[in-house]
Every structure is written in structure tokens, then in C-alpha cells.
Amino acid sequence: MKASVSASPSPAMQRALPVIFATVVLDAVGIGLIFPILPALLQEVTHAASVAPYIGILTALYALMQFMFAPVLGALSDRLGRRPVLLVSLAGAAVNYLFLAFAPSLWMLLLGRAIAGVTSANVSVATAYITDISPEATRARRFGLLNAMFGAGFIIGPVLGGALGDYGLRLPFMAAAVLNAGNLLLALLMLPESRPPTHGKIDLAALNPLRPLRWVWSQKRLLPIAFIFFTFSAAGEVYGVCWALWGRDAFGWNGLWIGLSLGAFGVCQALAQAFLPGPAVKLLGERATILGGVVCAGVALLVMAFATRSWMIFAIMPVFALGGIGAPALQSLATRQVADDRQGQFQGVLASSVSLASVLCPLVFSSIYFGVRAYWPGAVWLSVLVVYAALVPLVLGLDVRAPARKLAS
């Protein structure tokens, strides 16, 4: 068995961290740029009275392609190295935004989003890269920083996209293409390979999108982690679907107040994930940190469900943001469950679980919200609380001592 790449990372590998973080920030900014003006673009292209179904189709298409191909690209990164797969992913993102910037018809928009979904390995490969170069003691902190960088990009992106959209409907998409091209150039020039490629022919059967999923299903110790990861992602979907609607219905928020509330949460979460996961895991251990995140999120959701004044939401924001420390701890725990030559594949499967949540859960939570909004809009948060409560037995049952190298085959 080859020694772990992360056991003694070289200075060059340590210098690669800022490049990886910059890659994630720029990727998130590029994604966030398009949110404020995508409805207007679809209105221009389709001339439909309501573009909501088209937004749903574009979102589902991207998530479906990511669900199918993220494990494949993760497995290829184990075989070919992280760097080439990440470069292909960044190139695919740039092509997607060029399609969005110049597409005269709906089919070109759909093709662009399909390309972006097929090549959307940025975060999963970045996570595998960090695993390669990080000792186990530092992984939770670095995963927290990774999530914080992604969150910071999502704070910057929508603001920048809205501002650019005032000058031209296609301008934010051009800016996103330029950002991703710069991202590609940065990785091409400055990012070293963290995992040398293996020699020999590539098993074409490994390109079957369902094969990595079957592999995880066969490893019983991985199933609870994959399911917890999926549930975290599922719960996260509700905020994008229901937050703005709930803010208007419960408190009469206008666009400014919705933006301020999301910005406040984003800042709190970025700070929490940047500074707290590492110390929390060191002090409490990974399982207790995951449970702590679930409890904090549950307390915040309970307050939100019964809140009658806007200030209550802003007051609970720091506790709500503490709920985010569980995900980096779970990522750190997950990296120990598989051998070094399976890290990319496993991270791809986890990315697929996020995509699956993106396909299924918006419909579920939007249906719940429209069922309760007439008499109690905040009740939707109780449904999320139930989801979190169902996680507690699974988290308590996690085996944090699982020997990673035994699950290599």
C-alpha cells in the first residue's frame, strides 16, 4: 500500500492551499453572479409569462448531470490526478457561462447548464486535494475554511451580479466566464499535482456513473456518512426555496430586508466555518461537533418557527451559523473512512448526494411551504427540525475509529 500523500506534505503543497481556496471563491462568485438576473434572461429568451418552470428545469438539469458525473470525475481524479480533472471542470464552467452570455435560444441555455453539470467537480476535487495535503489533525479546520470561502463567494456573487445586471443583462454571465477563465489560468500556472497519476489502462467500467454509488452501497460503514451528508444538503435546500417567501409572508420584508438577512447569515456562517470547526473537533471530537451543529441549527429553527418580530431572526443568526460547523467535521470524519486511492471517488459520491438533494428537495419543501403558508408560514422550519432530529441516532451510531485503509478495495 502506498503511503498516504497527506502524511508529510511538501512546502509546495502547503503553498497550494491559497490557490485551492481562491479557486473555490471564484467558482462560487461565478455561480452567484447569475442568480439575480437569470429570471430576466429566461424571460428574454422564452417570452413566457412565468419563467419559474424554466428555472426549475435548468436547476434540475444541472443537478442531475452533477449527480451522474461527479463520482466519475472523482474516480478519474484518483487515477489521473487531481489537477487535470480540476482544470477540465473549470474549463467546463467557463464554457457554460459563455453559452449563457450569448445564447439566443433556450436549447443553448440547456446545453450550457448540462456541460456545467457534467464538469462540476470543482468542490469535490478540491476537497480530495485538501485531503491529500492535510494531516488528519488539520482537516476539519481546512474544510471549514473551504466552506467559508465558498460561502464568501456566494455573498459576493449575487451583489456583483445584481450591480452588473443594471448595466447589461448579459454582462454578469460574461463576467462569470472571465472569472472562471482566470480561475483556470490560476490553477494551470500555480497548482501542483497532489496525487501522482497511476500508470496503466483506465478501466472503462469505472466510467459507469452508477458504479461508485454501488461501491458506497457495498461499504456499510460509508452509508451512514453518505446519508447524513445527503440530509445536511437536503435541509440546506429549504433556505433557498423558502427564505424569501417566508420573510415576505411572516414579516413583510421587501427585497432589501431579504438581502440583508441573507447577507447577515452569510457573514456569520463564513466566520463560524472559518474559525470554529478545527478547535471544536480538537476539543469535542468529530461526532460531538456534528451533534453540536445539529443542536444549534435545531434551536435556531425553533426560534424562527415561532418568531413574531424581525429582530428575533437577526438575534438568532450567530446560533444558526453555528449549525454549519457540523459539515466540516463530517467531511473530516469521511476522509478517514476510505483509503487515499478512493478519496476522489468518495468525495464525488458525496457531491452526488448534494446534487440529488438539489433535484428532490426543493419540490418537497416548496410543497410543504405552500401547504402551511396560509395559517403559519414558520411551520416550514419545524419540518426541517424534524429532518435534523432524525439525524441524531445516525450521528450517535457513527464509528469514528473506522480504519481508513481497510475500505480501499
Short mmCIF file of C-alpha atoms in Angstrom, two decimals:
data_model
loop_
_atom_site.label_atom_id
_atom_site.label_comp_id
_atom_site.label_asym_id
_atom_site.label_seq_id
_atom_site.Cartn_x
_atom_site.Cartn_y
_atom_site.Cartn_z
CA MET A 1 0.00 0.00 0.00
CA LYS A 2 1.32 3.39 -0.97
CA ALA A 3 1.96 5.78 1.88
CA SER A 4 -0.56 8.49 2.45
CA VAL A 5 0.10 11.62 0.46
CA SER A 6 -1.12 13.75 3.33
CA ALA A 7 1.33 12.32 5.88
CA SER A 8 4.15 14.74 5.08
CA PRO A 9 3.02 17.44 2.65
CA SER A 10 5.81 19.38 0.98
CA PRO A 11 6.12 23.17 1.22
CA ALA A 12 4.90 23.39 -2.39
CA MET A 13 1.75 21.51 -1.40
CA GLN A 14 1.20 23.82 1.55
CA ARG A 15 1.52 26.83 -0.79
CA ALA A 16 -1.18 25.26 -2.96
CA LEU A 17 -3.82 25.89 -0.27
CA PRO A 18 -4.37 29.57 -1.17
CA VAL A 19 -4.76 28.55 -4.83
CA ILE A 20 -7.39 25.95 -3.94
CA PHE A 21 -9.25 28.44 -1.74
CA ALA A 22 -9.09 31.09 -4.47
CA THR A 23 -10.43 28.53 -6.94
CA VAL A 24 -13.40 27.79 -4.70
CA VAL A 25 -14.12 31.50 -4.05
CA LEU A 26 -14.02 32.39 -7.74
CA ASP A 27 -16.19 29.39 -8.58
CA ALA A 28 -18.81 30.43 -6.01
CA VAL A 29 -18.71 34.06 -7.17
CA GLY A 30 -19.27 32.90 -10.75
CA ILE A 31 -22.27 30.80 -9.70
CA GLY A 32 -23.73 33.56 -7.52
CA LEU A 33 -23.34 36.19 -10.22
CA ILE A 34 -26.13 34.73 -12.33
CA PHE A 35 -28.79 34.35 -9.63
CA PRO A 36 -30.19 37.91 -9.70
CA ILE A 37 -30.59 38.09 -13.48
CA LEU A 38 -31.31 34.52 -14.59
CA PRO A 39 -35.10 35.11 -14.50
CA ALA A 40 -34.74 38.15 -16.74
CA LEU A 41 -32.55 36.22 -19.19
CA LEU A 42 -35.09 33.40 -19.38
CA GLN A 43 -37.86 35.94 -19.91
CA GLU A 44 -35.90 37.42 -22.82
CA VAL A 45 -35.20 34.03 -24.38
CA THR A 46 -38.55 32.26 -23.83
CA HIS A 47 -41.01 35.21 -23.79
CA ALA A 48 -43.01 33.15 -21.27
CA ALA A 49 -45.43 34.74 -18.83
CA SER A 50 -43.81 32.78 -15.97
CA VAL A 51 -40.21 31.58 -16.09
CA ALA A 52 -40.40 29.61 -12.81
CA PRO A 53 -40.73 26.25 -14.63
CA TYR A 54 -37.67 27.04 -16.76
CA ILE A 55 -35.62 27.95 -13.69
CA GLY A 56 -36.64 24.62 -12.19
CA ILE A 57 -35.67 22.78 -15.38
CA LEU A 58 -32.24 24.45 -15.55
CA THR A 59 -31.60 23.76 -11.87
CA ALA A 60 -32.71 20.14 -12.10
CA LEU A 61 -30.70 19.53 -15.30
CA TYR A 62 -27.51 20.84 -13.70
CA ALA A 63 -28.09 18.81 -10.54
CA LEU A 64 -28.92 15.64 -12.50
CA MET A 65 -25.75 15.90 -14.58
CA GLN A 66 -23.72 16.54 -11.44
CA PHE A 67 -25.34 13.59 -9.70
CA MET A 68 -24.38 11.29 -12.56
CA PHE A 69 -20.88 12.54 -13.32
CA ALA A 70 -19.36 13.87 -10.06
CA PRO A 71 -18.47 10.33 -8.86
CA VAL A 72 -16.96 9.54 -12.26
CA LEU A 73 -14.76 12.65 -12.23
CA GLY A 74 -13.83 11.94 -8.62
CA ALA A 75 -12.77 8.41 -9.56
CA LEU A 76 -10.80 9.76 -12.53
CA SER A 77 -9.01 12.19 -10.19
CA ASP A 78 -7.89 9.18 -8.14
CA ARG A 79 -6.44 7.63 -11.30
CA LEU A 80 -5.27 10.61 -13.39
CA GLY A 81 -4.51 13.07 -10.60
CA ARG A 82 -6.50 15.95 -9.12
CA ARG A 83 -5.05 18.72 -11.29
CA PRO A 84 -6.20 17.64 -14.77
CA VAL A 85 -9.73 16.87 -13.59
CA LEU A 86 -9.95 20.24 -11.84
CA LEU A 87 -8.71 22.00 -14.98
CA VAL A 88 -11.35 20.26 -17.11
CA SER A 89 -14.00 21.22 -14.58
CA LEU A 90 -13.00 24.88 -14.63
CA ALA A 91 -12.94 24.89 -18.43
CA GLY A 92 -16.45 23.43 -18.48
CA ALA A 93 -17.69 26.15 -16.16
CA ALA A 94 -16.22 28.87 -18.41
CA VAL A 95 -17.90 27.33 -21.48
CA ASN A 96 -21.22 27.21 -19.62
CA TYR A 97 -21.13 30.93 -18.86
CA LEU A 98 -20.21 31.75 -22.46
CA PHE A 99 -23.31 29.81 -23.54
CA LEU A 100 -25.40 31.80 -21.07
CA ALA A 101 -23.84 35.07 -22.20
CA PHE A 102 -24.54 34.61 -25.90
CA ALA A 103 -27.33 32.00 -26.15
CA PRO A 104 -30.18 33.24 -28.36
CA SER A 105 -32.45 30.30 -27.57
CA LEU A 106 -33.46 28.03 -24.72
CA TRP A 107 -31.76 24.90 -26.06
CA MET A 108 -28.37 26.62 -25.87
CA LEU A 109 -29.02 27.58 -22.26
CA LEU A 110 -29.91 23.97 -21.50
CA LEU A 111 -26.79 22.72 -23.29
CA GLY A 112 -24.61 25.12 -21.31
CA ARG A 113 -26.08 24.01 -17.98
CA ALA A 114 -25.67 20.36 -18.98
CA ILE A 115 -21.97 20.95 -19.76
CA ALA A 116 -21.53 22.72 -16.43
CA GLY A 117 -23.21 19.85 -14.59
CA VAL A 118 -21.11 17.19 -16.33
CA THR A 119 -17.86 19.00 -15.42
CA SER A 120 -18.91 20.22 -11.97
CA ALA A 121 -16.17 18.52 -9.95
CA ASN A 122 -14.64 21.71 -8.51
CA VAL A 123 -15.61 21.32 -4.88
CA SER A 124 -15.33 17.53 -4.67
CA VAL A 125 -11.88 17.51 -6.29
CA ALA A 126 -10.81 20.48 -4.14
CA THR A 127 -11.92 18.53 -1.07
CA ALA A 128 -9.93 15.48 -2.21
CA TYR A 129 -6.95 17.76 -2.88
CA ILE A 130 -7.08 19.17 0.64
CA THR A 131 -7.33 15.62 1.99
CA ASP A 132 -4.19 14.70 0.05
CA ILE A 133 -2.08 17.51 1.52
CA SER A 134 -3.53 17.77 5.04
CA PRO A 135 -2.71 15.73 8.13
CA GLU A 136 -5.82 14.41 9.85
CA ALA A 137 -5.43 16.88 12.73
CA THR A 138 -5.87 19.89 10.40
CA ARG A 139 -8.55 18.60 8.04
CA ALA A 140 -11.61 19.84 9.93
CA ARG A 141 -10.16 23.36 10.13
CA ARG A 142 -9.24 23.38 6.46
CA PHE A 143 -12.62 22.01 5.40
CA GLY A 144 -14.20 24.76 7.47
CA LEU A 145 -12.10 27.31 5.61
CA LEU A 146 -13.09 25.71 2.31
CA ASN A 147 -16.78 26.01 3.17
CA ALA A 148 -16.23 29.56 4.39
CA MET A 149 -14.55 30.50 1.11
CA PHE A 150 -17.45 29.03 -0.83
CA GLY A 151 -19.91 30.93 1.38
CA ALA A 152 -17.98 34.18 0.92
CA GLY A 153 -18.18 33.72 -2.84
CA PHE A 154 -21.94 33.32 -2.61
CA ILE A 155 -22.16 36.56 -0.63
CA ILE A 156 -20.09 38.50 -3.18
CA GLY A 157 -21.55 36.90 -6.33
CA PRO A 158 -25.22 37.94 -6.11
CA VAL A 159 -24.33 41.52 -5.13
CA LEU A 160 -21.89 41.82 -8.02
CA GLY A 161 -24.30 40.13 -10.42
CA GLY A 162 -27.13 42.47 -9.48
CA ALA A 163 -24.92 45.53 -9.92
CA LEU A 164 -23.59 44.39 -13.31
CA GLY A 165 -27.07 43.39 -14.44
CA ASP A 166 -28.18 47.00 -14.17
CA TYR A 167 -25.75 47.84 -16.99
CA GLY A 168 -26.48 44.87 -19.22
CA LEU A 169 -28.46 41.67 -18.93
CA ARG A 170 -25.67 39.50 -20.36
CA LEU A 171 -22.84 41.31 -18.56
CA PRO A 172 -22.87 39.15 -15.39
CA PHE A 173 -22.56 36.00 -17.50
CA MET A 174 -19.59 37.48 -19.35
CA ALA A 175 -18.05 38.39 -16.01
CA ALA A 176 -18.60 34.85 -14.75
CA ALA A 177 -16.91 33.44 -17.87
CA VAL A 178 -13.94 35.77 -17.34
CA LEU A 179 -13.72 34.80 -13.66
CA ASN A 180 -13.71 31.11 -14.49
CA ALA A 181 -11.15 31.62 -17.25
CA GLY A 182 -8.96 33.44 -14.71
CA ASN A 183 -9.62 30.63 -12.28
CA LEU A 184 -8.48 28.13 -14.92
CA LEU A 185 -5.33 30.14 -15.63
CA LEU A 186 -4.53 30.40 -11.91
CA ALA A 187 -4.82 26.64 -11.43
CA LEU A 188 -2.89 25.93 -14.65
CA LEU A 189 0.08 28.09 -13.65
CA MET A 190 0.22 27.73 -9.87
CA LEU A 191 -1.43 24.49 -8.75
CA PRO A 192 0.86 21.46 -8.36
CA GLU A 193 -0.43 17.91 -8.52
CA SER A 194 -1.25 16.48 -5.10
CA ARG A 195 -1.68 12.88 -6.19
CA PRO A 196 0.60 11.46 -8.89
CA PRO A 197 -1.34 9.58 -11.57
CA THR A 198 -1.27 5.81 -11.55
CA HIS A 199 0.07 4.00 -14.58
CA GLY A 200 -1.84 1.51 -16.64
CA LYS A 201 -5.04 1.47 -18.61
CA ILE A 202 -8.19 3.07 -17.28
CA ASP A 203 -10.92 0.58 -16.56
CA LEU A 204 -13.76 1.75 -18.81
CA ALA A 205 -16.24 0.17 -16.42
CA ALA A 206 -15.15 2.79 -13.87
CA LEU A 207 -16.79 5.42 -16.10
CA ASN A 208 -20.21 3.96 -15.32
CA PRO A 209 -21.89 6.73 -13.27
CA LEU A 210 -23.64 4.16 -11.06
CA ARG A 211 -20.53 2.15 -10.22
CA PRO A 212 -19.23 4.48 -7.47
CA LEU A 213 -22.72 4.56 -5.96
CA ARG A 214 -22.80 0.76 -5.92
CA TRP A 215 -19.36 0.78 -4.31
CA VAL A 216 -20.56 3.02 -1.48
CA TRP A 217 -23.66 0.88 -1.06
CA SER A 218 -21.41 -2.17 -0.64
CA GLN A 219 -19.39 -0.46 2.11
CA LYS A 220 -21.83 -0.50 5.01
CA ARG A 221 -19.68 1.80 7.13
CA LEU A 222 -19.92 4.53 4.48
CA LEU A 223 -23.70 4.50 4.14
CA PRO A 224 -24.49 6.46 7.35
CA ILE A 225 -21.97 9.17 6.39
CA ALA A 226 -23.36 9.44 2.87
CA PHE A 227 -26.91 9.62 4.23
CA ILE A 228 -26.01 12.27 6.82
CA PHE A 229 -24.29 14.27 4.10
CA PHE A 230 -27.39 13.98 1.92
CA THR A 231 -29.63 15.07 4.81
CA PHE A 232 -27.47 18.11 5.58
CA SER A 233 -27.73 19.05 1.91
CA ALA A 234 -31.47 18.40 1.87
CA ALA A 235 -32.02 20.64 4.88
CA GLY A 236 -29.89 23.33 3.25
CA GLU A 237 -32.15 23.39 0.19
CA VAL A 238 -35.10 24.71 2.17
CA TYR A 239 -33.46 28.08 2.79
CA GLY A 240 -33.02 28.85 -0.89
CA VAL A 241 -36.59 27.75 -1.62
CA CYS A 242 -38.48 29.27 1.31
CA TRP A 243 -36.46 32.08 2.91
CA ALA A 244 -37.61 34.95 0.70
CA LEU A 245 -41.24 33.76 0.63
CA TRP A 246 -41.29 33.30 4.40
CA GLY A 247 -39.69 36.71 5.00
CA ARG A 248 -42.40 38.41 2.96
CA ASP A 249 -45.28 36.41 4.44
CA ALA A 250 -44.19 36.45 8.08
CA PHE A 251 -42.62 39.91 8.43
CA GLY A 252 -43.50 41.85 5.28
CA TRP A 253 -39.84 42.03 4.23
CA ASN A 254 -39.04 43.75 0.95
CA GLY A 255 -36.10 42.85 -1.28
CA LEU A 256 -33.69 44.95 0.78
CA TRP A 257 -34.53 43.20 4.04
CA ILE A 258 -34.38 39.78 2.42
CA GLY A 259 -30.93 40.64 1.07
CA LEU A 260 -29.79 42.00 4.44
CA SER A 261 -30.97 38.88 6.26
CA LEU A 262 -29.21 36.57 3.80
CA GLY A 263 -26.08 38.70 3.93
CA ALA A 264 -26.07 38.67 7.73
CA PHE A 265 -26.43 34.92 7.79
CA GLY A 266 -23.71 34.51 5.16
CA VAL A 267 -21.26 36.63 7.16
CA CYS A 268 -22.00 34.78 10.41
CA GLN A 269 -21.67 31.39 8.74
CA ALA A 270 -18.44 32.30 6.94
CA LEU A 271 -16.88 33.44 10.22
CA ALA A 272 -18.11 30.35 12.08
CA GLN A 273 -16.82 27.94 9.45
CA ALA A 274 -13.51 29.74 9.06
CA PHE A 275 -12.54 29.74 12.73
CA LEU A 276 -14.54 27.20 14.75
CA PRO A 277 -14.53 23.68 13.20
CA GLY A 278 -10.85 22.98 13.91
CA PRO A 279 -10.93 23.97 17.60
CA ALA A 280 -14.33 22.31 18.07
CA VAL A 281 -13.12 18.97 16.67
CA LYS A 282 -9.93 19.18 18.72
CA LEU A 283 -11.89 19.87 21.91
CA LEU A 284 -15.01 17.74 21.40
CA GLY A 285 -14.18 15.24 18.68
CA GLU A 286 -15.89 14.91 15.32
CA ARG A 287 -19.07 13.17 16.44
CA ALA A 288 -19.80 15.67 19.23
CA THR A 289 -19.07 18.58 16.86
CA ILE A 290 -21.56 17.20 14.31
CA LEU A 291 -24.14 16.81 17.08
CA GLY A 292 -23.41 20.33 18.30
CA GLY A 293 -24.06 21.69 14.83
CA VAL A 294 -27.35 19.80 14.63
CA VAL A 295 -28.44 21.12 18.05
CA CYS A 296 -27.56 24.74 17.19
CA ALA A 297 -29.44 24.52 13.90
CA GLY A 298 -32.41 22.97 15.71
CA VAL A 299 -32.55 25.75 18.32
CA ALA A 300 -32.41 28.40 15.59
CA LEU A 301 -35.13 26.70 13.54
CA LEU A 302 -37.37 26.51 16.60
CA VAL A 303 -36.97 30.24 17.22
CA MET A 304 -37.59 31.02 13.55
CA ALA A 305 -40.77 28.94 13.53
CA PHE A 306 -42.31 30.93 16.38
CA ALA A 307 -40.70 34.35 15.76
CA THR A 308 -43.08 37.29 15.59
CA ARG A 309 -40.56 40.12 15.05
CA SER A 310 -37.75 40.60 12.54
CA TRP A 311 -35.16 41.35 15.21
CA MET A 312 -35.56 37.82 16.56
CA ILE A 313 -34.23 36.42 13.28
CA PHE A 314 -31.17 38.63 13.34
CA ALA A 315 -30.59 37.86 17.03
CA ILE A 316 -30.56 34.11 16.39
CA MET A 317 -28.21 34.37 13.38
CA PRO A 318 -24.99 33.54 15.30
CA VAL A 319 -26.56 30.38 16.76
CA PHE A 320 -27.95 29.49 13.33
CA ALA A 321 -24.48 29.89 11.81
CA LEU A 322 -23.01 27.57 14.45
CA GLY A 323 -25.09 24.83 12.87
CA GLY A 324 -22.63 24.93 9.98
CA ILE A 325 -19.70 23.57 11.99
CA GLY A 326 -21.09 20.05 11.70
CA ALA A 327 -20.43 19.74 7.94
CA PRO A 328 -16.61 20.26 8.09
CA ALA A 329 -16.41 17.79 10.99
CA LEU A 330 -18.38 15.27 8.92
CA GLN A 331 -16.08 15.85 5.95
CA SER A 332 -13.04 15.29 8.17
CA LEU A 333 -14.54 12.07 9.52
CA ALA A 334 -15.43 10.91 5.99
CA THR A 335 -11.85 11.24 4.74
CA ARG A 336 -10.72 8.63 7.28
CA GLN A 337 -13.20 6.04 6.09
CA VAL A 338 -11.55 5.37 2.72
CA ALA A 339 -8.00 4.87 1.51
CA ASP A 340 -6.02 7.52 -0.34
CA ASP A 341 -6.73 5.93 -3.74
CA ARG A 342 -10.50 6.26 -3.16
CA GLN A 343 -10.68 9.84 -1.84
CA GLY A 344 -11.69 11.42 -5.13
CA GLN A 345 -14.29 8.75 -5.81
CA PHE A 346 -15.83 9.09 -2.34
CA GLN A 347 -15.86 12.89 -2.49
CA GLY A 348 -17.56 12.59 -5.88
CA VAL A 349 -20.24 10.37 -4.35
CA LEU A 350 -20.78 12.93 -1.58
CA ALA A 351 -21.09 15.63 -4.26
CA SER A 352 -23.67 13.43 -5.95
CA SER A 353 -25.67 13.31 -2.73
CA VAL A 354 -25.72 17.12 -2.75
CA SER A 355 -26.96 17.06 -6.34
CA LEU A 356 -29.64 14.50 -5.55
CA ALA A 357 -30.83 16.73 -2.71
CA SER A 358 -30.93 19.66 -5.16
CA VAL A 359 -33.14 17.67 -7.52
CA LEU A 360 -35.59 16.26 -4.99
CA CYS A 361 -35.83 18.57 -2.00
CA PRO A 362 -36.88 21.93 -3.47
CA LEU A 363 -40.10 20.32 -4.67
CA VAL A 364 -40.71 18.70 -1.28
CA PHE A 365 -40.10 21.80 0.82
CA SER A 366 -41.90 24.14 -1.54
CA SER A 367 -44.94 21.86 -1.32
CA ILE A 368 -44.75 21.90 2.47
CA TYR A 369 -44.46 25.68 2.50
CA PHE A 370 -47.42 26.28 0.23
CA GLY A 371 -49.41 23.89 2.40
CA VAL A 372 -48.76 25.86 5.61
CA ARG A 373 -48.24 29.47 4.50
CA ALA A 374 -51.90 30.48 4.77
CA TYR A 375 -52.10 29.89 8.51
CA TRP A 376 -48.49 29.56 9.79
CA PRO A 377 -45.57 30.30 7.41
CA GLY A 378 -42.99 29.48 10.10
CA ALA A 379 -44.21 25.89 10.32
CA VAL A 380 -41.95 25.01 7.40
CA TRP A 381 -38.96 25.34 9.74
CA LEU A 382 -40.44 22.68 12.01
CA SER A 383 -40.33 20.26 9.08
CA VAL A 384 -36.58 20.93 8.80
CA LEU A 385 -36.25 20.45 12.56
CA VAL A 386 -37.81 17.00 12.19
CA VAL A 387 -35.23 16.17 9.49
CA TYR A 388 -32.39 17.20 11.81
CA ALA A 389 -33.87 15.25 14.72
CA ALA A 390 -33.89 12.11 12.58
CA LEU A 391 -30.12 12.51 12.15
CA VAL A 392 -29.29 12.26 15.85
CA PRO A 393 -29.42 8.42 16.13
CA LEU A 394 -27.29 8.11 12.97
CA VAL A 395 -24.68 10.54 14.28
CA LEU A 396 -24.57 8.77 17.66
CA GLY A 397 -24.01 5.49 15.84
CA LEU A 398 -21.05 6.72 13.76
CA ASP A 399 -17.84 4.77 14.32
CA VAL A 400 -15.20 7.47 14.50
CA ARG A 401 -12.46 4.86 14.86
CA ALA A 402 -13.06 3.27 11.44
CA PRO A 403 -9.72 2.18 9.91
CA ALA A 404 -9.46 4.01 6.59
CA ARG A 405 -7.16 1.65 4.73
CA LYS A 406 -9.43 -1.39 5.06
CA LEU A 407 -12.00 0.11 2.71
CA ALA A 408 -9.65 0.62 -0.21
CA SER A 409 -10.83 -2.20 -2.39
#
